mmCIF file of C-alpha atoms and ligand atoms in Angstrom:
data_model
loop_
_atom_site.group_PDB
_atom_site.id
_atom_site.type_symbol
_atom_site.label_atom_id
_atom_site.label_comp_id
_atom_site.label_asym_id
_atom_site.label_seq_id
_atom_site.Cartn_x
_atom_site.Cartn_y
_atom_site.Cartn_z
ATOM 1 C CA MET Y 1 13.027 19.829 -30.483
ATOM 2 C CA LYS Y 2 10.276 17.811 -29.820
ATOM 3 C CA THR Y 3 7.876 19.465 -27.554
ATOM 4 C CA LEU Y 4 6.161 17.885 -24.776
ATOM 5 C CA ARG Y 5 2.661 18.004 -24.010
ATOM 6 C CA THR Y 6 2.588 19.058 -20.188
ATOM 7 C CA ALA Y 7 -0.249 19.924 -17.945
ATOM 8 C CA LEU Y 8 -0.074 21.013 -13.936
ATOM 9 C CA ILE Y 9 -1.276 19.770 -11.271
ATOM 10 C CA GLY Y 10 -1.596 22.463 -8.017
ATOM 11 C CA LEU Y 11 -1.355 26.164 -8.230
ATOM 12 C CA GLY Y 12 0.093 26.105 -4.786
ATOM 13 C CA ARG Y 13 3.626 27.489 -3.618
ATOM 14 C CA ILE Y 14 5.891 25.738 -5.791
ATOM 15 C CA GLY Y 15 3.135 25.707 -7.943
ATOM 16 C CA TRP Y 16 2.352 29.162 -9.307
ATOM 17 C CA LYS Y 17 5.998 30.051 -8.264
ATOM 18 C CA PHE Y 18 8.119 27.594 -10.109
ATOM 19 C CA HIS Y 19 6.329 24.966 -11.892
ATOM 20 C CA LEU Y 20 4.321 27.667 -14.566
ATOM 21 C CA PRO Y 21 7.264 30.173 -15.308
ATOM 22 C CA ASN Y 22 9.431 27.416 -15.826
ATOM 23 C CA ILE Y 23 7.409 24.851 -17.758
ATOM 24 C CA VAL Y 24 6.459 28.065 -19.931
ATOM 25 C CA ARG Y 25 10.167 29.616 -20.391
ATOM 26 C CA HIS Y 26 11.356 26.452 -21.441
ATOM 27 C CA PRO Y 27 10.967 25.521 -25.920
ATOM 28 C CA GLY Y 28 11.021 21.275 -24.622
ATOM 29 C CA PHE Y 29 7.616 21.763 -23.062
ATOM 30 C CA GLU Y 30 4.438 23.781 -24.072
ATOM 31 C CA LEU Y 31 1.620 24.335 -21.668
ATOM 32 C CA ILE Y 32 -1.230 22.776 -22.262
ATOM 33 C CA ALA Y 33 -3.875 22.835 -19.491
ATOM 34 C CA VAL Y 34 -4.155 23.280 -15.333
ATOM 35 C CA VAL Y 35 -6.116 22.121 -12.449
ATOM 36 C CA ASP Y 36 -6.482 23.334 -9.228
ATOM 37 C CA PRO Y 37 -9.874 22.567 -7.001
ATOM 38 C CA SER Y 38 -9.727 26.521 -6.915
ATOM 39 C CA GLU Y 39 -11.681 28.325 -9.731
ATOM 40 C CA GLU Y 40 -10.617 31.287 -8.479
ATOM 41 C CA ARG Y 41 -6.775 30.254 -9.311
ATOM 42 C CA LEU Y 42 -8.198 28.864 -11.925
ATOM 43 C CA LYS Y 43 -8.619 31.804 -13.834
ATOM 44 C CA GLU Y 44 -5.858 33.319 -12.131
ATOM 45 C CA ALA Y 45 -3.222 31.123 -14.574
ATOM 46 C CA ASP Y 46 -6.102 31.689 -17.774
ATOM 47 C CA THR Y 47 -5.539 35.464 -16.719
ATOM 48 C CA GLU Y 48 -2.152 35.175 -16.902
ATOM 49 C CA TYR Y 49 -1.302 31.637 -19.442
ATOM 50 C CA ARG Y 50 -3.896 31.807 -21.229
ATOM 51 C CA VAL Y 51 -4.776 28.666 -19.964
ATOM 52 C CA LYS Y 52 -7.308 25.986 -19.822
ATOM 53 C CA GLY Y 53 -8.028 24.738 -16.075
ATOM 54 C CA TYR Y 54 -9.697 21.978 -14.826
ATOM 55 C CA GLN Y 55 -10.983 21.237 -11.255
ATOM 56 C CA ASP Y 56 -10.183 17.777 -10.563
ATOM 57 C CA TYR Y 57 -7.109 15.933 -12.858
ATOM 58 C CA ARG Y 58 -9.555 12.566 -13.529
ATOM 59 C CA GLN Y 59 -11.123 15.516 -15.956
ATOM 60 C CA LEU Y 60 -7.694 16.322 -17.392
ATOM 61 C CA LEU Y 61 -6.745 13.478 -17.998
ATOM 62 C CA ASP Y 62 -9.715 12.131 -19.837
ATOM 63 C CA SER Y 63 -10.085 15.668 -21.642
ATOM 64 C CA GLU Y 64 -5.888 16.144 -22.685
ATOM 65 C CA LYS Y 65 -3.702 14.293 -25.100
ATOM 66 C CA LEU Y 66 -0.659 14.920 -22.475
ATOM 67 C CA ASP Y 67 3.337 13.771 -22.363
ATOM 68 C CA VAL Y 68 4.164 14.611 -18.761
ATOM 69 C CA VAL Y 69 2.239 15.246 -15.685
ATOM 70 C CA VAL Y 70 3.589 18.042 -13.349
ATOM 71 C CA ILE Y 71 2.790 16.712 -9.615
ATOM 72 C CA ALA Y 72 2.941 19.912 -7.425
ATOM 73 C CA SER Y 73 -0.684 19.670 -5.355
ATOM 74 C CA PRO Y 74 -0.450 18.677 -1.029
ATOM 75 C CA THR Y 75 1.889 15.801 -0.829
ATOM 76 C CA PRO Y 76 -1.141 12.933 0.359
ATOM 77 C CA PHE Y 77 -2.345 13.567 -3.834
ATOM 78 C CA HIS Y 78 0.371 12.690 -5.010
ATOM 79 C CA ALA Y 79 0.344 8.659 -5.408
ATOM 80 C CA ASP Y 80 -3.468 8.750 -7.095
ATOM 81 C CA GLN Y 81 -2.182 11.959 -9.342
ATOM 82 C CA ALA Y 82 0.567 9.985 -10.780
ATOM 83 C CA ILE Y 83 -0.544 6.376 -11.259
ATOM 84 C CA ALA Y 84 -3.409 7.242 -12.771
ATOM 85 C CA ALA Y 85 -1.313 9.670 -14.822
ATOM 86 C CA PHE Y 86 1.316 6.708 -15.462
ATOM 87 C CA ASP Y 87 -2.601 4.328 -16.335
ATOM 88 C CA SER Y 88 -3.132 7.257 -19.673
ATOM 89 C CA GLY Y 89 -0.062 7.050 -20.595
ATOM 90 C CA CYS Y 90 2.290 10.196 -19.517
ATOM 91 C CA ASP Y 91 5.124 10.626 -18.274
ATOM 92 C CA VAL Y 92 5.888 12.117 -14.566
ATOM 93 C CA PHE Y 93 7.396 14.911 -13.052
ATOM 94 C CA CYS Y 94 6.713 14.883 -9.272
ATOM 95 C CA GLU Y 95 6.998 17.890 -5.742
ATOM 96 C CA LYS Y 96 8.965 16.385 -3.513
ATOM 97 C CA PRO Y 97 8.642 14.288 -1.355
ATOM 98 C CA LEU Y 98 7.205 11.703 -4.061
ATOM 99 C CA THR Y 99 4.026 10.717 -1.244
ATOM 100 C CA ALA Y 100 3.716 10.559 2.726
ATOM 101 C CA SER Y 101 4.757 6.466 3.235
ATOM 102 C CA LEU Y 102 6.444 4.428 1.488
ATOM 103 C CA GLN Y 103 4.299 2.178 0.668
ATOM 104 C CA ASP Y 104 2.410 4.864 -1.317
ATOM 105 C CA THR Y 105 5.935 5.578 -3.119
ATOM 106 C CA ASP Y 106 6.215 1.783 -3.864
ATOM 107 C CA ARG Y 107 2.212 1.859 -5.641
ATOM 108 C CA ILE Y 108 3.656 5.011 -7.673
ATOM 109 C CA ILE Y 109 6.554 2.690 -9.191
ATOM 110 C CA ALA Y 110 5.121 -0.247 -9.737
ATOM 111 C CA SER Y 111 2.429 1.503 -11.465
ATOM 112 C CA MET Y 112 5.124 3.618 -13.089
ATOM 113 C CA ARG Y 113 7.277 0.469 -14.197
ATOM 114 C CA SER Y 114 3.923 -1.888 -15.016
ATOM 115 C CA ASN Y 115 3.261 1.122 -17.647
ATOM 116 C CA HIS Y 116 6.697 1.551 -18.823
ATOM 117 C CA ARG Y 117 6.663 5.020 -17.770
ATOM 118 C CA LYS Y 118 9.131 7.828 -16.457
ATOM 119 C CA LEU Y 119 9.013 9.770 -13.541
ATOM 120 C CA MET Y 120 11.681 12.337 -11.628
ATOM 121 C CA VAL Y 121 11.536 13.668 -8.292
ATOM 122 C CA TYR Y 122 11.638 17.218 -8.054
ATOM 123 C CA GLN Y 123 15.022 18.143 -5.554
ATOM 124 C CA PRO Y 124 16.877 20.902 -6.107
ATOM 125 C CA HIS Y 125 18.268 21.230 -3.261
ATOM 126 C CA ARG Y 126 20.815 18.461 -4.806
ATOM 127 C CA GLY Y 127 21.659 21.157 -7.858
ATOM 128 C CA MET Y 128 21.694 23.863 -5.998
ATOM 129 C CA ALA Y 129 25.377 25.970 -7.565
ATOM 130 C CA SER Y 130 26.541 25.367 -3.344
ATOM 131 C CA ILE Y 131 26.226 22.067 -4.372
ATOM 132 C CA VAL Y 132 27.780 21.955 -7.702
ATOM 133 C CA ALA Y 133 29.878 23.553 -6.621
ATOM 134 C CA LEU Y 134 31.228 20.966 -3.729
ATOM 135 C CA ARG Y 135 30.978 18.014 -5.485
ATOM 136 C CA ASP Y 136 34.242 19.204 -7.149
ATOM 137 C CA VAL Y 137 35.594 20.668 -3.848
ATOM 138 C CA LEU Y 138 35.014 17.298 -2.749
ATOM 139 C CA LYS Y 139 36.628 15.380 -5.990
ATOM 140 C CA GLU Y 140 40.062 16.864 -4.767
ATOM 141 C CA ASP Y 141 40.235 14.727 -2.431
ATOM 142 C CA LEU Y 142 42.107 16.948 0.501
ATOM 143 C CA ILE Y 143 40.408 16.116 3.707
ATOM 144 C CA GLY Y 144 41.028 12.750 3.467
ATOM 145 C CA ARG Y 145 38.668 9.923 4.435
ATOM 146 C CA ILE Y 146 35.372 11.235 5.083
ATOM 147 C CA TYR Y 147 33.873 9.821 8.130
ATOM 148 C CA LEU Y 148 31.634 11.836 9.172
ATOM 149 C CA ILE Y 149 28.608 15.368 7.018
ATOM 150 C CA LYS Y 150 26.738 16.940 9.369
ATOM 151 C CA ARG Y 151 23.599 18.698 7.625
ATOM 152 C CA THR Y 152 22.099 21.236 9.767
ATOM 153 C CA HIS Y 153 19.236 23.530 9.091
ATOM 154 C CA THR Y 154 17.646 26.225 11.473
ATOM 155 C CA GLY Y 155 14.778 29.377 11.850
ATOM 156 C CA TYR Y 156 12.086 30.094 13.530
ATOM 157 C CA GLN Y 157 8.432 29.379 12.380
ATOM 158 C CA LEU Y 158 4.870 29.707 13.512
ATOM 159 C CA ARG Y 159 4.064 26.970 11.162
ATOM 160 C CA ASN Y 160 -0.207 27.419 10.808
ATOM 161 C CA ASP Y 161 -0.802 25.674 6.883
ATOM 162 C CA TRP Y 162 -1.408 21.949 6.011
ATOM 163 C CA GLN Y 163 2.822 21.360 6.001
ATOM 164 C CA ALA Y 164 1.907 21.951 10.086
ATOM 165 C CA PHE Y 165 -0.194 18.838 10.397
ATOM 166 C CA ARG Y 166 0.480 14.719 10.429
ATOM 167 C CA LYS Y 167 -2.580 14.080 8.774
ATOM 168 C CA TYR Y 168 -2.402 16.006 5.685
ATOM 169 C CA GLY Y 169 1.920 14.044 5.453
ATOM 170 C CA GLY Y 170 3.040 17.674 6.896
ATOM 171 C CA GLY Y 171 5.890 17.996 9.578
ATOM 172 C CA MET Y 172 10.212 18.706 8.685
ATOM 173 C CA LEU Y 173 11.036 15.287 8.108
ATOM 174 C CA ASN Y 174 8.848 14.429 4.880
ATOM 175 C CA ASN Y 175 8.874 18.346 4.065
ATOM 176 C CA TYR Y 176 13.005 19.915 4.564
ATOM 177 C CA GLY Y 177 13.754 16.292 5.232
ATOM 178 C CA ALA Y 178 12.594 15.919 1.325
ATOM 179 C CA HIS Y 179 15.452 17.896 0.667
ATOM 180 C CA PHE Y 180 18.451 17.664 2.964
ATOM 181 C CA ILE Y 181 18.446 13.649 3.339
ATOM 182 C CA ASP Y 182 18.534 13.544 -0.690
ATOM 183 C CA GLN Y 183 21.666 16.293 -0.095
ATOM 184 C CA LEU Y 184 23.264 13.417 2.121
ATOM 185 C CA LEU Y 185 22.476 10.433 0.284
ATOM 186 C CA SER Y 186 23.028 12.442 -3.414
ATOM 187 C CA LEU Y 187 26.583 13.619 -2.047
ATOM 188 C CA SER Y 188 27.849 10.568 -0.479
ATOM 189 C CA GLY Y 189 26.730 7.431 -3.343
ATOM 190 C CA ARG Y 190 25.703 5.885 0.532
ATOM 191 C CA ASN Y 191 22.662 3.699 1.854
ATOM 192 C CA VAL Y 192 21.470 3.573 4.499
ATOM 193 C CA LYS Y 193 21.228 0.847 6.892
ATOM 194 C CA LYS Y 194 20.969 1.460 10.387
ATOM 195 C CA ALA Y 195 19.449 5.267 11.797
ATOM 196 C CA SER Y 196 18.549 6.943 15.059
ATOM 197 C CA CYS Y 197 15.926 9.658 15.101
ATOM 198 C CA TRP Y 198 13.691 12.314 17.139
ATOM 199 C CA LEU Y 199 11.088 14.375 16.312
ATOM 200 C CA ARG Y 200 9.766 16.869 18.506
ATOM 201 C CA SER Y 201 6.698 19.911 17.628
ATOM 202 C CA GLU Y 202 8.461 22.775 19.537
ATOM 203 C CA ALA Y 203 7.211 26.562 18.099
ATOM 204 C CA SER Y 204 4.828 24.990 14.777
ATOM 205 C CA LEU Y 205 0.929 25.463 15.419
ATOM 206 C CA GLY Y 206 -0.084 22.209 14.186
ATOM 207 C CA ASP Y 207 0.530 18.612 15.810
ATOM 208 C CA ALA Y 208 3.884 17.611 12.921
ATOM 209 C CA GLU Y 209 7.229 18.400 13.934
ATOM 210 C CA ASP Y 210 9.321 21.249 13.056
ATOM 211 C CA VAL Y 211 12.470 19.840 15.243
ATOM 212 C CA VAL Y 212 14.822 16.513 14.284
ATOM 213 C CA LYS Y 213 17.151 15.241 14.717
ATOM 214 C CA ALA Y 214 18.004 12.134 12.945
ATOM 215 C CA LEU Y 215 22.080 9.798 13.546
ATOM 216 C CA LEU Y 216 22.188 7.368 9.625
ATOM 217 C CA GLU Y 217 24.982 5.016 9.642
ATOM 218 C CA CYS Y 218 25.310 4.262 5.641
ATOM 219 C CA ASP Y 219 26.556 0.769 4.407
ATOM 220 C CA ASP Y 220 30.444 1.520 5.233
ATOM 221 C CA GLY Y 221 30.670 3.078 8.436
ATOM 222 C CA LEU Y 222 30.462 6.858 7.777
ATOM 223 C CA LEU Y 223 27.928 9.160 9.984
ATOM 224 C CA LEU Y 224 25.303 11.717 8.296
ATOM 225 C CA ASP Y 225 23.809 13.860 11.115
ATOM 226 C CA LEU Y 226 21.338 16.002 10.223
ATOM 227 C CA GLU Y 227 19.892 18.613 12.776
ATOM 228 C CA ILE Y 228 16.416 20.589 11.441
ATOM 229 C CA ASN Y 229 15.282 22.712 13.361
ATOM 230 C CA MET Y 230 13.126 25.656 13.094
ATOM 231 C CA ALA Y 231 11.728 26.531 16.639
ATOM 232 C CA THR Y 232 15.535 28.069 17.138
ATOM 233 C CA ALA Y 233 16.207 31.738 17.101
ATOM 234 C CA VAL Y 234 19.884 31.439 16.324
ATOM 235 C CA GLN Y 235 21.097 30.042 13.115
ATOM 236 C CA MET Y 236 23.803 27.338 13.279
ATOM 237 C CA PRO Y 237 26.520 26.466 10.494
ATOM 238 C CA PRO Y 238 24.425 24.429 7.912
ATOM 239 C CA TRP Y 239 27.497 21.961 7.120
ATOM 240 C CA PHE Y 240 30.458 20.287 8.713
ATOM 241 C CA ILE Y 241 32.606 18.135 6.433
ATOM 242 C CA LEU Y 242 35.185 15.894 8.165
ATOM 243 C CA GLY Y 243 37.875 13.890 7.054
ATOM 244 C CA LYS Y 244 40.488 11.717 8.102
ATOM 245 C CA THR Y 245 43.252 14.848 7.975
ATOM 246 C CA GLY Y 246 40.748 18.175 7.938
ATOM 247 C CA ALA Y 247 37.801 19.312 7.188
ATOM 248 C CA ILE Y 248 34.733 21.308 5.374
ATOM 249 C CA VAL Y 249 32.422 24.340 5.999
ATOM 250 C CA GLN Y 250 30.350 26.753 4.330
ATOM 251 C CA ASP Y 251 30.920 30.443 4.382
ATOM 252 C CA GLU Y 252 27.907 31.659 3.318
ATOM 253 C CA GLN Y 253 28.473 35.059 2.844
ATOM 254 C CA ASN Y 254 31.199 34.896 0.852
ATOM 255 C CA LYS Y 255 29.836 32.300 -1.287
ATOM 256 C CA SER Y 256 32.497 29.327 -0.428
ATOM 257 C CA TRP Y 257 33.560 26.388 1.131
ATOM 258 C CA LYS Y 258 36.177 26.454 3.344
ATOM 259 C CA ILE Y 259 38.781 23.399 3.738
ATOM 260 C CA ARG Y 260 40.996 23.491 6.052
ATOM 261 C CA TYR Y 261 43.976 20.412 6.171
ATOM 262 C CA PHE Y 262 46.687 19.432 6.068
ATOM 263 C CA ARG Y 263 48.637 16.512 4.241
ATOM 264 C CA ASP Y 264 49.663 13.597 5.789
ATOM 265 C CA SER Y 265 52.991 13.459 3.552
ATOM 266 C CA GLU Y 266 54.129 16.263 5.420
ATOM 267 C CA LEU Y 267 53.465 14.794 9.278
ATOM 268 C CA GLY Y 268 56.587 13.067 9.847
ATOM 269 C CA GLU Y 269 56.221 9.593 11.346
ATOM 270 C CA ILE Y 270 54.464 10.107 15.251
ATOM 271 C CA ALA Y 271 55.626 7.504 17.353
ATOM 272 C CA THR Y 272 52.848 6.057 19.917
ATOM 273 C CA GLN Y 273 54.309 5.381 23.332
ATOM 274 C CA GLU Y 274 54.544 2.563 25.598
ATOM 275 C CA GLY Y 275 53.289 2.062 29.002
ATOM 276 C CA LEU Y 276 50.441 3.884 31.585
ATOM 277 C CA ALA Y 277 52.455 6.929 32.152
ATOM 278 C CA ALA Y 278 52.186 10.218 29.684
ATOM 279 C CA GLU Y 279 55.687 11.501 28.267
ATOM 280 C CA GLN Y 280 56.461 14.727 30.156
ATOM 281 C CA ARG Y 281 53.006 14.943 31.835
ATOM 282 C CA SER Y 282 52.338 16.582 27.985
ATOM 283 C CA TYR Y 283 48.743 15.851 26.379
ATOM 284 C CA GLY Y 284 50.326 16.059 22.897
ATOM 285 C CA CYS Y 285 51.956 14.204 20.547
ATOM 286 C CA GLY Y 286 54.654 16.646 20.206
ATOM 287 C CA VAL Y 287 53.482 16.993 16.452
ATOM 288 C CA THR Y 288 52.616 20.116 15.036
ATOM 289 C CA ILE Y 289 49.947 20.185 12.232
ATOM 290 C CA PRO Y 290 50.785 21.941 9.480
ATOM 291 C CA TRP Y 291 47.708 22.688 8.521
ATOM 292 C CA ARG Y 292 46.243 24.945 5.396
ATOM 293 C CA GLU Y 293 43.171 26.875 5.051
ATOM 294 C CA VAL Y 294 42.094 27.482 1.323
ATOM 295 C CA LEU Y 295 38.142 28.829 0.184
ATOM 296 C CA ARG Y 296 36.520 27.844 -3.252
ATOM 297 C CA SER Y 297 34.544 29.404 -4.051
ATOM 298 C CA TYR Y 298 31.213 28.793 -5.653
ATOM 299 C CA GLU Y 299 30.165 32.559 -6.646
ATOM 300 C CA HIS Y 300 30.201 31.609 -11.011
ATOM 301 C CA TYR Y 301 28.607 27.987 -10.673
ATOM 302 C CA ALA Y 302 24.902 27.535 -12.186
ATOM 303 C CA PRO Y 303 22.705 25.175 -10.130
ATOM 304 C CA VAL Y 304 21.328 22.054 -12.224
ATOM 305 C CA ASP Y 305 18.379 23.534 -14.654
ATOM 306 C CA HIS Y 306 15.754 20.828 -13.680
ATOM 307 C CA TYR Y 307 13.520 21.456 -16.430
ATOM 308 C CA GLN Y 308 16.760 20.987 -19.033
ATOM 309 C CA LYS Y 309 17.021 17.800 -17.231
ATOM 310 C CA LEU Y 310 13.873 16.321 -17.456
ATOM 311 C CA TYR Y 311 13.212 17.433 -20.967
ATOM 312 C CA GLU Y 312 16.674 15.241 -21.488
ATOM 313 C CA HIS Y 313 14.828 12.011 -19.139
ATOM 314 C CA ILE Y 314 12.019 12.492 -21.068
ATOM 315 C CA ALA Y 315 12.522 13.590 -25.297
ATOM 316 C CA LEU Y 316 15.758 12.046 -25.569
ATOM 317 C CA ASN Y 317 15.316 9.381 -23.326
ATOM 318 C CA ARG Y 318 18.918 10.612 -21.060
ATOM 319 C CA ASP Y 319 19.684 8.577 -17.484
ATOM 320 C CA PRO Y 320 17.217 10.859 -14.637
ATOM 321 C CA PHE Y 321 18.807 13.909 -12.585
ATOM 322 C CA VAL Y 322 17.647 11.780 -9.766
ATOM 323 C CA PRO Y 323 17.483 8.268 -10.134
ATOM 324 C CA ILE Y 324 14.161 5.879 -8.705
ATOM 325 C CA GLU Y 325 16.003 4.727 -6.863
ATOM 326 C CA GLN Y 326 17.580 7.407 -5.079
ATOM 327 C CA THR Y 327 13.766 8.624 -4.417
ATOM 328 C CA ARG Y 328 12.715 5.235 -3.285
ATOM 329 C CA GLU Y 329 16.438 5.442 -0.851
ATOM 330 C CA LEU Y 330 14.898 8.511 0.557
ATOM 331 C CA MET Y 331 11.239 7.794 0.905
ATOM 332 C CA ARG Y 332 13.366 4.685 2.657
ATOM 333 C CA VAL Y 333 15.513 6.310 4.838
ATOM 334 C CA ILE Y 334 12.901 8.496 5.799
ATOM 335 C CA GLU Y 335 9.682 6.213 7.081
ATOM 336 C CA GLU Y 336 12.335 4.653 8.742
ATOM 337 C CA CYS Y 337 13.801 7.390 10.548
ATOM 338 C CA ARG Y 338 9.915 7.654 11.674
ATOM 339 C CA ARG Y 339 9.546 4.365 12.574
ATOM 340 C CA VAL Y 340 12.837 4.912 15.773
ATOM 341 C CA ALA Y 341 11.631 8.283 16.319
ATOM 342 C CA GLU Y 342 8.412 7.044 17.458
HETATM 343 N N1 NAD R 1 10.414 21.387 -4.154
HETATM 344 C C1 NAD R 1 10.796 22.951 -3.100
HETATM 345 O O1 NAD R 1 11.768 22.899 -3.302
HETATM 346 C C2 NAD R 1 9.163 22.379 -2.919
HETATM 347 C C3 NAD R 1 8.201 23.697 -2.360
HETATM 348 C C4 NAD R 1 7.261 24.055 -1.375
HETATM 349 C C5 NAD R 1 6.939 22.556 -1.868
HETATM 350 N N2 NAD R 1 7.232 21.729 -2.431
HETATM 351 C C6 NAD R 1 6.343 20.501 -2.768
HETATM 352 O O2 NAD R 1 5.354 20.256 -2.888
HETATM 353 C C7 NAD R 1 3.516 19.796 -3.280
HETATM 354 C C8 NAD R 1 2.634 21.684 -3.040
HETATM 355 O O3 NAD R 1 3.159 22.628 -1.654
HETATM 356 P P1 NAD R 1 2.712 23.634 -2.338
HETATM 357 O O4 NAD R 1 3.914 24.647 -0.609
HETATM 358 O O5 NAD R 1 3.411 24.495 -3.139
HETATM 359 O O6 NAD R 1 1.379 23.701 -1.106
HETATM 360 P P2 NAD R 1 0.205 25.062 -0.859
HETATM 361 O O7 NAD R 1 -0.516 24.759 -0.186
HETATM 362 O O8 NAD R 1 1.064 26.352 -1.490
HETATM 363 O O9 NAD R 1 -0.540 24.935 -2.454
HETATM 364 C C9 NAD R 1 -1.459 24.066 -3.134
HETATM 365 C C10 NAD R 1 -2.052 23.995 -4.682
HETATM 366 O O10 NAD R 1 -2.712 22.591 -4.575
HETATM 367 C C11 NAD R 1 -4.105 22.906 -4.848
HETATM 368 N N3 NAD R 1 -4.666 20.886 -4.567
HETATM 369 C C12 NAD R 1 -5.833 21.570 -3.769
HETATM 370 N N4 NAD R 1 -6.008 20.142 -3.241
HETATM 371 C C13 NAD R 1 -5.924 19.416 -4.323
HETATM 372 C C14 NAD R 1 -6.248 18.551 -5.230
HETATM 373 N N5 NAD R 1 -6.957 17.025 -4.757
HETATM 374 N N6 NAD R 1 -5.833 18.381 -6.248
HETATM 375 C C15 NAD R 1 -4.974 19.170 -7.029
HETATM 376 N N7 NAD R 1 -4.719 20.279 -6.074
HETATM 377 C C16 NAD R 1 -4.793 20.829 -5.247
HETATM 378 C C17 NAD R 1 -4.964 23.460 -3.940
HETATM 379 O O11 NAD R 1 -5.823 24.689 -4.058
HETATM 380 C C18 NAD R 1 -3.237 25.066 -3.427
HETATM 381 O O12 NAD R 1 -3.215 26.098 -5.164
HETATM 382 C C19 NAD R 1 4.035 19.483 -1.871
HETATM 383 O O13 NAD R 1 4.536 17.836 -1.962
HETATM 384 C C20 NAD R 1 5.289 19.749 -1.195
HETATM 385 O O14 NAD R 1 5.601 19.624 -0.245
HETATM 386 C C21 NAD R 1 8.433 21.271 -2.469
#
C-alpha cells in the first residue's frame, strides 16, 4: 500500500479533533509535520503525536517532501496555502468553505490545473449516515417529481470567535451554508440558475450574519429552500422534501426518514369542473387520497470515511468524493447569495 506523506496546517477545533486523529488512524497516510503559529499548540502536537512542527507553512513546504497537505487553518488563509502546496508538488485536502470568495476559489483551481495536482474539499455533511440513507430513499422514487427541498438548521449561539466577523470570512452563509448548500446541490444534482437571499445578524456578537434565508431556483425549476437560524430558541424540523405525490421528513429521534405518499394509479379519474360555481359548494374533489406512510431507518447506515475517499482519489486515482466542479458551483452559489442579499 502506497503511503502518502502528509502535513496538517491548523491545529484548531477541526484540525486537532478531526484531521489529526484521522491522518494517524488511516494506514495510507503518514503524518510528517504540522503547522500552526501557536507554539503552545505545536508543543501539544509534539507531546501527543511526536510530530515535527512549523510556525509557517512556507517553512514546511521548503523543508519537507510531502504528498498531501491538509488545510484546516481559518478560511482567509486557504487560498495562499493551497496554491503554495500545489507549487511544491503536493495535493491538497482543504476544509470548507474552500475560500471566502469565488475569485480565490478560481485562483486555487487555476493553480491546481496548471500544476497538474488534485484537490478535494472536506464536506462531511454530504457523507453523513442519514444522507447516505436519504440517497437510497430518493432512489425508491415514492413521492413523484420533487419540486421543493427545504433544509433548516436552527440553534442559538452567542458567537464571539473569528467565524462571527466578516473581515475573517465568517458568517453563517460561508460557515454552515457551505455544508447545507452542498447537501442540497449534491442531493439534487442540479445547478442553480437564480438565487434570492436575506442575511441578518441577530444573536451573534460579531458583524457577520447568523440568520440566512435563501431560495435557490435550479435549472429545471426545482426550488431549494435554505434556512440557517442561529438566533432561535426553538428548533425547527431539518428537512422537508416535497414531491408531486408525497413528502419526506426526518424523524431524528428514531433515526429514520418518514415518507408519506400515494400512488397515482390508486387515485382513479378526477374530472375538472366547468363554470364558476363549485359543485355542491364543496372544497374538495370528492376523492379520498389513499395515503401511505413508511419509515426508512438509517440506524445501520455508516457515514462516509472521508480519509478513505481521499486516499482512493489521491493514491488510487479514483473519482473524488467531492468533485472540484461541485465545489466551484457551491462557492458560486454562496457568492451569488451574498451579492443579492447585500
Ligand atoms: N468541516 C467541518 O465540519 C468544519 C468544522 C469546523 C471548522 N471548519 C473549517 O475549518 C477551518 C478552521 O476552523 P476551526 O473552527 O478549526 O478554527 P479554529 O479557530 O478552531 O482554529 C484555527 C487554527 O488555525 C491556526 N491558525 C491561525 N492562523 C493560521 C495561519 N496563518 N496558518 C496556519 N494556522 C493558522 C490557529 O492558531 C488555530 O490553531 C475553517 O475554514 C472552518 O470553516 C470545518
